[in-house]
mmCIF file of C-alpha atoms in Angstrom:
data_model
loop_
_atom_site.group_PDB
_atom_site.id
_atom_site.type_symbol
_atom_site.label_atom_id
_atom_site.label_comp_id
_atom_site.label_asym_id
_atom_site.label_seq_id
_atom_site.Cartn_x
_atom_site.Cartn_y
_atom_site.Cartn_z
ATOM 1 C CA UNK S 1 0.000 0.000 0.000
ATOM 2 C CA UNK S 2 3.243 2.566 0.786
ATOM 3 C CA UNK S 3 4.032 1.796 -2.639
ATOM 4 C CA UNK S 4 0.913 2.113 -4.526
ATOM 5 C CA UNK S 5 1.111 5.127 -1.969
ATOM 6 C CA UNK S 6 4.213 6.498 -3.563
ATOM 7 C CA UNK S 7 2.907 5.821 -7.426
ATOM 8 C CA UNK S 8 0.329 7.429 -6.717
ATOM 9 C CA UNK S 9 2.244 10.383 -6.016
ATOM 10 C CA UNK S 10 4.417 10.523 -8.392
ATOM 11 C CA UNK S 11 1.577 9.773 -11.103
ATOM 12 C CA UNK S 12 0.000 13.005 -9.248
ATOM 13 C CA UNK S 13 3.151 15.293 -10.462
ATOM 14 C CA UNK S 14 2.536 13.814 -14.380
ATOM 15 C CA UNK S 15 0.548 16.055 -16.469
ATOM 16 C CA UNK S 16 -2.681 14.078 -18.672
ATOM 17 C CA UNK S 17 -0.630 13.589 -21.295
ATOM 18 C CA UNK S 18 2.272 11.557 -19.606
ATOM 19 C CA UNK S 19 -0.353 10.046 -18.129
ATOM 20 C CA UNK S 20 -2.023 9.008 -21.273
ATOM 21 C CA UNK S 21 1.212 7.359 -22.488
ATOM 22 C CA UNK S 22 1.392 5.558 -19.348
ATOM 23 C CA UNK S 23 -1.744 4.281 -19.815
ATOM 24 C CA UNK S 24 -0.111 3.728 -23.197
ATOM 25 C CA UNK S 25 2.460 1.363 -21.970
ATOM 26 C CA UNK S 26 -0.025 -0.383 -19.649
ATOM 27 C CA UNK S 27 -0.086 1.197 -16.637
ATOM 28 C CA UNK S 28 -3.902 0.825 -15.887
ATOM 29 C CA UNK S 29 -3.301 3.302 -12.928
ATOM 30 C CA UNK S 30 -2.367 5.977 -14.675
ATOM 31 C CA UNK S 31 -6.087 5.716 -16.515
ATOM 32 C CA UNK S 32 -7.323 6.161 -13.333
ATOM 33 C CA UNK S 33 -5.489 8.845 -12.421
ATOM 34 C CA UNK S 34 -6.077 10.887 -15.175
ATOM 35 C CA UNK S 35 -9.761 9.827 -15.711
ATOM 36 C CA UNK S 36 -10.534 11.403 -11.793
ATOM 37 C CA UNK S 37 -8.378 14.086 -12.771
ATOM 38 C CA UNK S 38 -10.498 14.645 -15.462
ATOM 39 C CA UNK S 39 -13.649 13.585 -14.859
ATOM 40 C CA UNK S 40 -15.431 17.019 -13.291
ATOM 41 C CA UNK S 41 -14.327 19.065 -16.133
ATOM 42 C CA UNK S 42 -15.210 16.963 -18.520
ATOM 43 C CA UNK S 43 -18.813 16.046 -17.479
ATOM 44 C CA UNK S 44 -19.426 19.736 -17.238
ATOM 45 C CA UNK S 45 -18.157 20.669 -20.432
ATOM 46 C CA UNK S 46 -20.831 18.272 -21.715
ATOM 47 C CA UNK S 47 -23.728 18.896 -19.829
ATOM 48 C CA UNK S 48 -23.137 22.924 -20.701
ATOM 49 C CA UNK S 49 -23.374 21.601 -24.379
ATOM 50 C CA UNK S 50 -26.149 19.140 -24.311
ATOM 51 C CA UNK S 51 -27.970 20.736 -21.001
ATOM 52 C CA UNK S 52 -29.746 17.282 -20.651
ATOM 53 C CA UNK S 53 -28.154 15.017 -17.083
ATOM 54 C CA UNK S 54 -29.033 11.408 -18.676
ATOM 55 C CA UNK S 55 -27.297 11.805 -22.002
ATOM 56 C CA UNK S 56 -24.333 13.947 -20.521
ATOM 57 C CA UNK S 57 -23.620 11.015 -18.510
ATOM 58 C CA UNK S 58 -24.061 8.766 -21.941
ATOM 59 C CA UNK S 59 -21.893 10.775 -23.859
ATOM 60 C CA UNK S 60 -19.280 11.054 -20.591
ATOM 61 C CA UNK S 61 -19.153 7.137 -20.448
ATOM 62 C CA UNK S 62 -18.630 6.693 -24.144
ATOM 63 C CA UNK S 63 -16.369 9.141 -24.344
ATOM 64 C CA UNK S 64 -13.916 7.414 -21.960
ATOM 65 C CA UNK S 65 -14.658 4.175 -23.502
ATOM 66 C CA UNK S 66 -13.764 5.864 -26.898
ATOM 67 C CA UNK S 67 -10.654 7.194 -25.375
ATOM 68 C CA UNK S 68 -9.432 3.566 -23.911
ATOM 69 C CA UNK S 69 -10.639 1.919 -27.101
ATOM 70 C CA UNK S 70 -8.828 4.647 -29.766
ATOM 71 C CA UNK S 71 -5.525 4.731 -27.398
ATOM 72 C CA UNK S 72 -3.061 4.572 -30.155
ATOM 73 C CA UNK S 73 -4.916 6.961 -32.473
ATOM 74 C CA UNK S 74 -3.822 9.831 -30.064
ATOM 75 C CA UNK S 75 -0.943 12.044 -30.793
ATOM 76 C CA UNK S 76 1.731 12.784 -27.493
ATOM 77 C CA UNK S 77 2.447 15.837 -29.599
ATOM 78 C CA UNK S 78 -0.894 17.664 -29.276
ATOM 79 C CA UNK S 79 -2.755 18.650 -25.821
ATOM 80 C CA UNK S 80 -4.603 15.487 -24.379
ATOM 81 C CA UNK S 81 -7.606 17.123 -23.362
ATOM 82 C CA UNK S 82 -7.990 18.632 -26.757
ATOM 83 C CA UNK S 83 -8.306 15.465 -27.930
ATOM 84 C CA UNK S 84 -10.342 14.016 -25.121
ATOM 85 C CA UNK S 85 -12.791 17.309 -25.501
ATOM 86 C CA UNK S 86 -13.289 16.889 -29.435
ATOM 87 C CA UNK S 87 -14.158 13.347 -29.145
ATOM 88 C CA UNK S 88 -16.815 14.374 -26.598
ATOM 89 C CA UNK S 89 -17.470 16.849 -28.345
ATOM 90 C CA UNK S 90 -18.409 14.887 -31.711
ATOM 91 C CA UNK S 91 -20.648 12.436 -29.423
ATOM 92 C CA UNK S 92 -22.473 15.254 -28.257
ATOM 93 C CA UNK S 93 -23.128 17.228 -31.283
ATOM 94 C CA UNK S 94 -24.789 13.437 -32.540
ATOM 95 C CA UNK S 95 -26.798 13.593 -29.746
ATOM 96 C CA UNK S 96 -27.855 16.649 -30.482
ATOM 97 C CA UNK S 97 -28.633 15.874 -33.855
ATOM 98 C CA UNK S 98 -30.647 13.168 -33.087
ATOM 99 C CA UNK S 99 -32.275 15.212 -30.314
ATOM 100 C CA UNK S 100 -33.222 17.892 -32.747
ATOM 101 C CA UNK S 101 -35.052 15.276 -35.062
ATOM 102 C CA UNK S 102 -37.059 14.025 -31.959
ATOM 103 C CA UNK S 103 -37.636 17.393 -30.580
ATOM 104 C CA UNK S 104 -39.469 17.567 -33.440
ATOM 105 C CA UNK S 105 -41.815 15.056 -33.009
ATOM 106 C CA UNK S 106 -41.895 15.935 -29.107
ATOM 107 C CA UNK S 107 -42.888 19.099 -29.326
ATOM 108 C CA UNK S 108 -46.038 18.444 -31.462
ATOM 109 C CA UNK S 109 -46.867 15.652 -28.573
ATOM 110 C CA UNK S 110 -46.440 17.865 -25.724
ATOM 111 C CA UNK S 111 -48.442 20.350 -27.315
ATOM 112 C CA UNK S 112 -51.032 17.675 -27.112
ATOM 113 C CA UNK S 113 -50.302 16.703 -23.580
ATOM 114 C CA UNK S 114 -49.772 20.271 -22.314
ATOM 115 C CA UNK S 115 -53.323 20.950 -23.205
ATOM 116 C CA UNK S 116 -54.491 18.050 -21.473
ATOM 117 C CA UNK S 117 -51.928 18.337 -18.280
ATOM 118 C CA UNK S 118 -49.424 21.551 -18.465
ATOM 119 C CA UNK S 119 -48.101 21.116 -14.664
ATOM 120 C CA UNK S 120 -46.841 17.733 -15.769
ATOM 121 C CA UNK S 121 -45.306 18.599 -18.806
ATOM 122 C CA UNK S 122 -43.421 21.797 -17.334
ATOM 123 C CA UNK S 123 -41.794 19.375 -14.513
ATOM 124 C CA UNK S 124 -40.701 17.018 -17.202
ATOM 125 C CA UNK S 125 -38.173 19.599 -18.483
ATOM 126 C CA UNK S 126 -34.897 20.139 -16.582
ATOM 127 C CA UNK S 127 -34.309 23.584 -15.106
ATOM 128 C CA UNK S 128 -31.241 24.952 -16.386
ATOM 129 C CA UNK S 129 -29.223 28.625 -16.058
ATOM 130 C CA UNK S 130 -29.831 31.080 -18.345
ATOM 131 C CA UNK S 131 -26.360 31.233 -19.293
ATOM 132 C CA UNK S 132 -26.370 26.897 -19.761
ATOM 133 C CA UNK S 133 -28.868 28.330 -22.026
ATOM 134 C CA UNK S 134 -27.499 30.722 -24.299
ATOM 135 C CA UNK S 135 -24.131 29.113 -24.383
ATOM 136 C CA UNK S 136 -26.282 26.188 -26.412
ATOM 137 C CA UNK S 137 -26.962 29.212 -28.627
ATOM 138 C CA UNK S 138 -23.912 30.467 -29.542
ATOM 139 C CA UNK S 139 -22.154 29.441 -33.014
ATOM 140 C CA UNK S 140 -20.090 26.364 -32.476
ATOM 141 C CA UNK S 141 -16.640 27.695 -32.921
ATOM 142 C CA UNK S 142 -17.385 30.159 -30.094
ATOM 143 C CA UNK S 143 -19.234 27.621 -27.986
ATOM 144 C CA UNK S 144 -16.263 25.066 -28.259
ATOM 145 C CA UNK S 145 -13.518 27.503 -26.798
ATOM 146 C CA UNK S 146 -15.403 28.769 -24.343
ATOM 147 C CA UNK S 147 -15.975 25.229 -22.675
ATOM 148 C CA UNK S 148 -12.396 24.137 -23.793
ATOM 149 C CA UNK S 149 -11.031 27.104 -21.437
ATOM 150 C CA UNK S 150 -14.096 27.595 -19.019
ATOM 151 C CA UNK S 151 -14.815 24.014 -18.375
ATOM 152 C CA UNK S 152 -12.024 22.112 -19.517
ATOM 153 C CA UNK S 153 -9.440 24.519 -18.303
ATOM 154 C CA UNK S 154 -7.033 24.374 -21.213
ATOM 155 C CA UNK S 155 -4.727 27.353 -22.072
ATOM 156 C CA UNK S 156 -5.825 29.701 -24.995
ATOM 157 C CA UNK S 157 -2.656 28.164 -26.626
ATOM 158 C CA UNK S 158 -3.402 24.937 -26.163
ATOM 159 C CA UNK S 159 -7.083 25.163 -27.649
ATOM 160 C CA UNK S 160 -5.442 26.788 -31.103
ATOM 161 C CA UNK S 161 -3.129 23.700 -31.063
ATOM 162 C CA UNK S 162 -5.952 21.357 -30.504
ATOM 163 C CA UNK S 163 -9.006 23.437 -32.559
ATOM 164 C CA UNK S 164 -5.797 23.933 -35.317
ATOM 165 C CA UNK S 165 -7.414 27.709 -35.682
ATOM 166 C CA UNK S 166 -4.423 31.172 -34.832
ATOM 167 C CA UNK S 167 -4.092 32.050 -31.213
ATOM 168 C CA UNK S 168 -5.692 35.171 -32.172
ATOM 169 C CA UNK S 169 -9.224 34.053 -33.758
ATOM 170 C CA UNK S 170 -9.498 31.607 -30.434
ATOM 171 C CA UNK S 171 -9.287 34.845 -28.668
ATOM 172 C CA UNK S 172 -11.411 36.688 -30.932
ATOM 173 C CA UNK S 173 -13.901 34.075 -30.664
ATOM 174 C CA UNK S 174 -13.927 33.985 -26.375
ATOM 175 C CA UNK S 175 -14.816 37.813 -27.040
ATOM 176 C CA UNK S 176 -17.465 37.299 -28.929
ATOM 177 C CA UNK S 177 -18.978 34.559 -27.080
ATOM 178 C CA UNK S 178 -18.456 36.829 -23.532
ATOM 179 C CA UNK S 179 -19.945 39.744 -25.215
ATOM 180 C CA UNK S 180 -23.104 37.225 -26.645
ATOM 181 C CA UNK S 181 -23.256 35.973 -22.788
ATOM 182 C CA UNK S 182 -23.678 39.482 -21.538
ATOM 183 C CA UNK S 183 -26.350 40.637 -23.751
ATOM 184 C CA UNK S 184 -28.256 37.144 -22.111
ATOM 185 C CA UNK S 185 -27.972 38.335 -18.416
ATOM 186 C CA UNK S 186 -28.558 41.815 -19.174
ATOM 187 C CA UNK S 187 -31.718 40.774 -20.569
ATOM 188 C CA UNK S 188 -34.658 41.099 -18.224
ATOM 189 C CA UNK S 189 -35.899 37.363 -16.834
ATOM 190 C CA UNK E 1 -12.466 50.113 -27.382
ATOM 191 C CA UNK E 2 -15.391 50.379 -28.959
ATOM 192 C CA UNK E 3 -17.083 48.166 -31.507
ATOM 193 C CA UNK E 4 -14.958 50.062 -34.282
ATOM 194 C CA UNK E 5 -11.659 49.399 -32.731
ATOM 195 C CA UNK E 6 -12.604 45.761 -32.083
ATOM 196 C CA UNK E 7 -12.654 45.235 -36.074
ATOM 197 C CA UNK E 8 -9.426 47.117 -36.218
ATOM 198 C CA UNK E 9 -7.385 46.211 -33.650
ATOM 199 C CA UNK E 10 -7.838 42.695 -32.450
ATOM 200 C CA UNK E 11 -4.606 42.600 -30.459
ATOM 201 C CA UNK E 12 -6.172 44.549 -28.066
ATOM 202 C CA UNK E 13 -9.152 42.008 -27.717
ATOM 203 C CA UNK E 14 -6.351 39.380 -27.638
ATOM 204 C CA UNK E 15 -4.581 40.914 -24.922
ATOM 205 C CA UNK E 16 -7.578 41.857 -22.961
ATOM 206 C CA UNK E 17 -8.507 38.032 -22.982
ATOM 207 C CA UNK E 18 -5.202 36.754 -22.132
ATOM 208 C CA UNK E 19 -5.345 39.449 -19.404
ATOM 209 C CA UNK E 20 -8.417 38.503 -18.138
ATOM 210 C CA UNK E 21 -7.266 34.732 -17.631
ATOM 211 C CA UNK E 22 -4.041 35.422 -16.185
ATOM 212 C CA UNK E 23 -2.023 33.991 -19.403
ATOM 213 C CA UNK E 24 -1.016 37.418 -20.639
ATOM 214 C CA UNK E 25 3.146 37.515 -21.271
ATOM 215 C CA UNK E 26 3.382 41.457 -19.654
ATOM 216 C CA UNK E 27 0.055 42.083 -17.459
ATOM 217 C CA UNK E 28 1.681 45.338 -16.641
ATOM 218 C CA UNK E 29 2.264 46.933 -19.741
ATOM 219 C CA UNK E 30 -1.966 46.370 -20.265
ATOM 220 C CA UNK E 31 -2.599 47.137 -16.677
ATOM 221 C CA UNK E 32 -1.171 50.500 -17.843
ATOM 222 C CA UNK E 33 -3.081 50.582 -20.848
ATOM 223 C CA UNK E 34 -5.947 49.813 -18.998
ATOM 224 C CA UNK E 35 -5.295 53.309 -17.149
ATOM 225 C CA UNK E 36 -5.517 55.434 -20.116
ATOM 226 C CA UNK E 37 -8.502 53.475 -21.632
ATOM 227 C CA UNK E 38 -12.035 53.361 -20.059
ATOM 228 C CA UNK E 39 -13.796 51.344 -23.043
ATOM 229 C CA UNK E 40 -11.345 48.634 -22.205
ATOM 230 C CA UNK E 41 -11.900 48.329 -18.905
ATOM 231 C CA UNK E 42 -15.316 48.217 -19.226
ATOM 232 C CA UNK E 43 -15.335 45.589 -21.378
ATOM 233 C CA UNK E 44 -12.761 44.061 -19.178
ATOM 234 C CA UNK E 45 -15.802 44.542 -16.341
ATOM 235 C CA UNK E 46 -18.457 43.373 -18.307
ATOM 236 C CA UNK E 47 -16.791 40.023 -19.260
ATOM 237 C CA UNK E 48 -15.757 39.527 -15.469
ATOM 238 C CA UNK E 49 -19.191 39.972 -14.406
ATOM 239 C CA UNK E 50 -20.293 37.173 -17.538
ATOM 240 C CA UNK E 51 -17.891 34.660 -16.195
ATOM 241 C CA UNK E 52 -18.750 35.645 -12.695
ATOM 242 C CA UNK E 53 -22.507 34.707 -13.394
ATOM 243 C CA UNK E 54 -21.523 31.786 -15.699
ATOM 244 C CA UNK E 55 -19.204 30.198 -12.847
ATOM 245 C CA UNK E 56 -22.299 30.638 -10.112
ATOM 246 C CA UNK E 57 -24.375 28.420 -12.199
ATOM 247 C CA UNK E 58 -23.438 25.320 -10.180
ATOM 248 C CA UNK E 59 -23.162 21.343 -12.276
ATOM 249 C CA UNK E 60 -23.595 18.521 -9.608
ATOM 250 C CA UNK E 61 -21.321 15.894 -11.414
ATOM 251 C CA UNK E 62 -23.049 12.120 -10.733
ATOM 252 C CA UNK E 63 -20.549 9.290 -9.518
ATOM 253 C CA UNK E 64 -21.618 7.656 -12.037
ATOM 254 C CA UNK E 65 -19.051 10.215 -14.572
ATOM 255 C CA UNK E 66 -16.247 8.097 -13.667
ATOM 256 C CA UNK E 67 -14.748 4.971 -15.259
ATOM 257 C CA UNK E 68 -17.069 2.888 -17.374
ATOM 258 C CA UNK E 69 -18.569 -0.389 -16.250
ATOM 259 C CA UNK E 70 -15.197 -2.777 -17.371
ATOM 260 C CA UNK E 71 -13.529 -1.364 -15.118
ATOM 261 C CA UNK E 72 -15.612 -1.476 -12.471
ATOM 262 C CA UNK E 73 -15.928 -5.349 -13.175
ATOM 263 C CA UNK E 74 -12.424 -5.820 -12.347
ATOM 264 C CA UNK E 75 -12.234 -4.009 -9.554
ATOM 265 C CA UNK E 76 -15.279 -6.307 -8.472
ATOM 266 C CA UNK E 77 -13.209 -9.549 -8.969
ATOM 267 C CA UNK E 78 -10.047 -7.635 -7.023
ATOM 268 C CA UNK E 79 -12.550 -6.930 -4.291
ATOM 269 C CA UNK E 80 -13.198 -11.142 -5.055
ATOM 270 C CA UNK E 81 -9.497 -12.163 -4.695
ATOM 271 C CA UNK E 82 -9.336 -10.160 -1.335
ATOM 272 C CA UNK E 83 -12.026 -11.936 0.205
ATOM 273 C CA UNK E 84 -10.384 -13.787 3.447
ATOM 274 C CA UNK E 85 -10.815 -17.189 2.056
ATOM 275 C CA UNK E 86 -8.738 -16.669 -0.496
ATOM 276 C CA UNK E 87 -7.622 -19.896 -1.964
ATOM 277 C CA UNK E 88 -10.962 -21.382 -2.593
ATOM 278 C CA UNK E 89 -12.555 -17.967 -3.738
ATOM 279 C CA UNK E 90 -9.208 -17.054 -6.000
ATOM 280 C CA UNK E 91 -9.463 -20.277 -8.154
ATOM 281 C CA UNK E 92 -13.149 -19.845 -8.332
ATOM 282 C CA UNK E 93 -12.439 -16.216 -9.992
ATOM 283 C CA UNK E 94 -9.261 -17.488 -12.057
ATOM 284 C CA UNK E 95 -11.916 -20.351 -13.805
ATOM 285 C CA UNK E 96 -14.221 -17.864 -14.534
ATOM 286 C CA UNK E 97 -11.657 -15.422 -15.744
ATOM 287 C CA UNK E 98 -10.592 -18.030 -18.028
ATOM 288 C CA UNK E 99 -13.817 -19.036 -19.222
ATOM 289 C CA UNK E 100 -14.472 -15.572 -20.250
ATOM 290 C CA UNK E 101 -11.539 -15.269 -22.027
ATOM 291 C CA UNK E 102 -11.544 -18.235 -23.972
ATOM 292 C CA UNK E 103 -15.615 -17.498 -25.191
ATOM 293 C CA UNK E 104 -13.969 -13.773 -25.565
ATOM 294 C CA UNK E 105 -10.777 -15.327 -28.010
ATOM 295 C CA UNK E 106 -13.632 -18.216 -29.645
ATOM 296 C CA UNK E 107 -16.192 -15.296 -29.974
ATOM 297 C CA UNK E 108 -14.141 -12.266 -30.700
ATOM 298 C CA UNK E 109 -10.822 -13.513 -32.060
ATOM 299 C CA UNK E 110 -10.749 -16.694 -34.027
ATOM 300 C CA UNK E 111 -13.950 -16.179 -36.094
ATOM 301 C CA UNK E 112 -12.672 -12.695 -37.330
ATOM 302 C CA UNK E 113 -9.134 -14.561 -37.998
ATOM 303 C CA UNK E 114 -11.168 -17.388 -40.179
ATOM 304 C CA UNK E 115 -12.366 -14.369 -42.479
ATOM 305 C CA UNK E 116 -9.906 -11.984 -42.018
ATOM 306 C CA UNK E 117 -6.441 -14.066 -42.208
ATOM 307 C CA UNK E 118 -4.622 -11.703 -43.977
ATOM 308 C CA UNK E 119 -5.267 -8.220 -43.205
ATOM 309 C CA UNK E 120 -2.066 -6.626 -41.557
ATOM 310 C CA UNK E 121 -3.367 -5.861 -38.094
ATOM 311 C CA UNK E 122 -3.870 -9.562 -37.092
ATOM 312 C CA UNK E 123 -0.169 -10.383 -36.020
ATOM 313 C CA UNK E 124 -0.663 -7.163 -33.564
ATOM 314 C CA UNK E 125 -3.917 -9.159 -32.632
ATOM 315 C CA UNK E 126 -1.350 -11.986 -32.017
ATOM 316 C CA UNK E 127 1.086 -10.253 -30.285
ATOM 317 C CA UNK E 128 -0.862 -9.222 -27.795
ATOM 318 C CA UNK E 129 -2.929 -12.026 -27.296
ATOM 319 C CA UNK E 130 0.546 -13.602 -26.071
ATOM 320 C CA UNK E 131 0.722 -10.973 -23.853
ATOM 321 C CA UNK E 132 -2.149 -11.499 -22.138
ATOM 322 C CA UNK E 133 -1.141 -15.525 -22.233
ATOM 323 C CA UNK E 134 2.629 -14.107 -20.509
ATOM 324 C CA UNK E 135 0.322 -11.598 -18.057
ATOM 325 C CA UNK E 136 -2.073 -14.676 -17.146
ATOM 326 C CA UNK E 137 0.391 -17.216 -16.803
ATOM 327 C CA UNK E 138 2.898 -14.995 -14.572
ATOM 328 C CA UNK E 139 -0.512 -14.324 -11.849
ATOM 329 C CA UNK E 140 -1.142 -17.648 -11.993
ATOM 330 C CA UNK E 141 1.746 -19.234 -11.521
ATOM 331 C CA UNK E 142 3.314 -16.296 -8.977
ATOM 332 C CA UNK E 143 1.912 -18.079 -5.858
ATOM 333 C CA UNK E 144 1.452 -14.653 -4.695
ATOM 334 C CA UNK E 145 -2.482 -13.384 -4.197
ATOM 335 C CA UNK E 146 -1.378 -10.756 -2.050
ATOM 336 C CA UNK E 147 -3.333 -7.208 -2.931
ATOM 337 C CA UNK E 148 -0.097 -5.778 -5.016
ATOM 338 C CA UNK E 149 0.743 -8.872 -7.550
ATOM 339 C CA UNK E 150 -3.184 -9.306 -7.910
ATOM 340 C CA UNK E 151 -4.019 -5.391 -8.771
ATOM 341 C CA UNK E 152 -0.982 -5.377 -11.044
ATOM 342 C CA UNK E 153 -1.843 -8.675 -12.786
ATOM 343 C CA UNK E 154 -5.941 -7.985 -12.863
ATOM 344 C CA UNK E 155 -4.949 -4.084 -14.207
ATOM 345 C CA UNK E 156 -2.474 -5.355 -16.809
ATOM 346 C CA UNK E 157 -4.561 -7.937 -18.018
ATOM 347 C CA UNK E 158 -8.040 -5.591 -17.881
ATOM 348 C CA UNK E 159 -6.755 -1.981 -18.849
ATOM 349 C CA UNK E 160 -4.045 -3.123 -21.298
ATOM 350 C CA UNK E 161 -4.603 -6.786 -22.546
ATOM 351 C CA UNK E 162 -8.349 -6.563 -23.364
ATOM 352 C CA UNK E 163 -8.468 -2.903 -24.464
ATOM 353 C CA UNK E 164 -5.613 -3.829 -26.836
ATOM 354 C CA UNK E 165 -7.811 -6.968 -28.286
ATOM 355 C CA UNK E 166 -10.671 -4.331 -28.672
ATOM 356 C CA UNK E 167 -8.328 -1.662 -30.470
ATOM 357 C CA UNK E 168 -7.151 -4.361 -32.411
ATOM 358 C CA UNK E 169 -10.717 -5.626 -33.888
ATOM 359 C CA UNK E 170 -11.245 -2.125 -34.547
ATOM 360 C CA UNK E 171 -8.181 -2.235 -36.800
ATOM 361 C CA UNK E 172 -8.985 -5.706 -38.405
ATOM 362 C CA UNK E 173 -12.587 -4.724 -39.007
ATOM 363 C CA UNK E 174 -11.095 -1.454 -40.432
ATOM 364 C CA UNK E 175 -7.852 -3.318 -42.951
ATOM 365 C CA UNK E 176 -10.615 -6.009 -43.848
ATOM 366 C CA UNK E 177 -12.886 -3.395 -45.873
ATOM 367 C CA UNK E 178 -9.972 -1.694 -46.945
ATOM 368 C CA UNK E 179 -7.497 -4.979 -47.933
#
């Protein structure tokens, strides 16, 4: 136990992406290092993008899943949690998708059910900030580095690396999105 | 720094968001700017209050955002191999360990190897198939169930044998459309 102790320590000191590579080489503490390392950020960043509890922790599980299972397809070179963030990020957007089709056909039931029971229907829907809100409405570029550096908590420099967009237009875009984000709580509830 | 002077001099906007995070290389030389500006430091204001509003929307992360379910299966059967008995309970485990792993191989390996022979990724399949055999065979035959040789055995086997057989049906599945 004073050992795992001591490796646990040191593994503490290793960024995510020696960690990774650890993983890598076998080291199936390392994943669980880095997966309670990253595990809070990460869940966040998903339920700000989806807003929904039950598929944010979908998407979280098969994210890490997709992470173990794609292992070698990741590059030491390039920020781990860039990588981590755009595979979650792709699994979210097809939830979305798919939610957008069946929103769809929801909304044209619960207009049926609302008239018959509207308290039921209105408890049905998750309460969520305003701001959870309107960061689902900004464009995606502008959504994706805000979560990359709000939630995520990557560097400015590290999102260009792993978005592959100039330091300056990931900047440019965090601007816009704040100034987008301020018109929403200046707004009157 | 007005709408105007946003279009025409985004190193300012840079700045001011590197500032704002703490990642700017001389905060002093735009804390002084900052003096001699008041449309920056509004906007400097105004997208402290945003984040400020933004952060106090609280996300209660579930327990259940953690590792997925495999791993929680081995750390079942470590829980298993601890049990006081020991002995009787460990070769219990070990049979059913190896009965999963040879309907796994039968299932999951050899029938993909009868249609896929050739494709390029099955000697990696091989290779670490035989590591799995070397990681099996060393637990086995250490003697040792005590909590260190069984979590290194169990995590070498779970994390990096399996996920490797998975990564490397992935690749089969992927060189046999494209052989």
């Amino acid at each position: 136990m004073e050992n795992r102790n001591k490796e646990q320590k040191t593994m503490d000191e290793m960024n995510d992406e020696e960690l990774f590579i650890a993983y890598r080489a076998g080291d199936g503490v390392a994943l669980e290092v880095l997966v309670e390392r990253v595990r809070v950020p990460l869940f966040r960043a998903i339920f700000r993008h989806v807003g929904e509890r039950t598929a944010a922790e979908d998407i979280f599980q098969d994210t890490i899943e997709r992470v173990m299972r794609h292992r070698r397809q990741y590059d030491p070179s390039k920020p781990f949690r860039g990588w981590l963030w755009s595979i979650a990020k792709n699994r979210a957007l097809d939830h979305l998708r798919t939610r957008g089709r069946e929103v769809l056909r929801d909304d044209i039931e619960m207009e049926h059910a609302a008239a018959a029971d509207p308290e039921s229907v209105a408890a049905g829907r998750e309460a969520v900030g305003r701001l959870s809100e309107a960061i689902r409405a900004l464009p995606e570029e502008q959504r994706e580095v805000f979560l990359m550096r709000e939630e995520a908590g990557m560097s400015f420099a590290d999102i260009a690396k792993a978005t592959g967009a100039p330091l300056g237009t990931v900047l440019s875009r965090m601007h816009y999105a704040l100034n987008k984000l301020k018109e929403v709580i200046e707004e009157p509830s | 720094m007005n709408a105007q002077n946003e279009t025409r001099c985004p190193e300012t906007v840079s700045t001011l968001i590197l500032y704002l995070y703490g990642e700017a290389d001389d905060p002093r030389a735009f804390e002084t700017h900052l003096k001699g500006c008041a449309e920056c430091r509004t906007t400097l204001e105004n997208h402290k209050r945003v984040l400020g509003a933004y952060r106090a929307e609280t996300v209660a992360v579930p327990q259940a955002a953690a590792l997925p379910s495999r791993a929680s299966l081995w750390d079942n059967l470590r829980h298993f191999f601890r049990a006081p008995e020991g002995r009787p309970l460990f070769t219990t485990a070990a049979a059913a360990v190896a009965l999963a792993l040879v309907a796994f191989v039968a299932v999951r390996v050899y029938i993909p190897a009868i249609f896929y022979p050739n494709v390029p990724s099955y000697a990696q399949m091989e290779s670490d198939m035989d590591s799995i055999d070397t990681d099996l065979d060393s637990l086995f035959a250490s003697n040792d169930f005590s909590d260190n040789v069984v979590d290194s055995g169990l995590n070498s086997v779970a994390h990096e044998g399996l996920s490797n057989l998975d990564s490397d049906l992935d690749e089969i599945q992927y060189d046999a459309q494209n052989f």
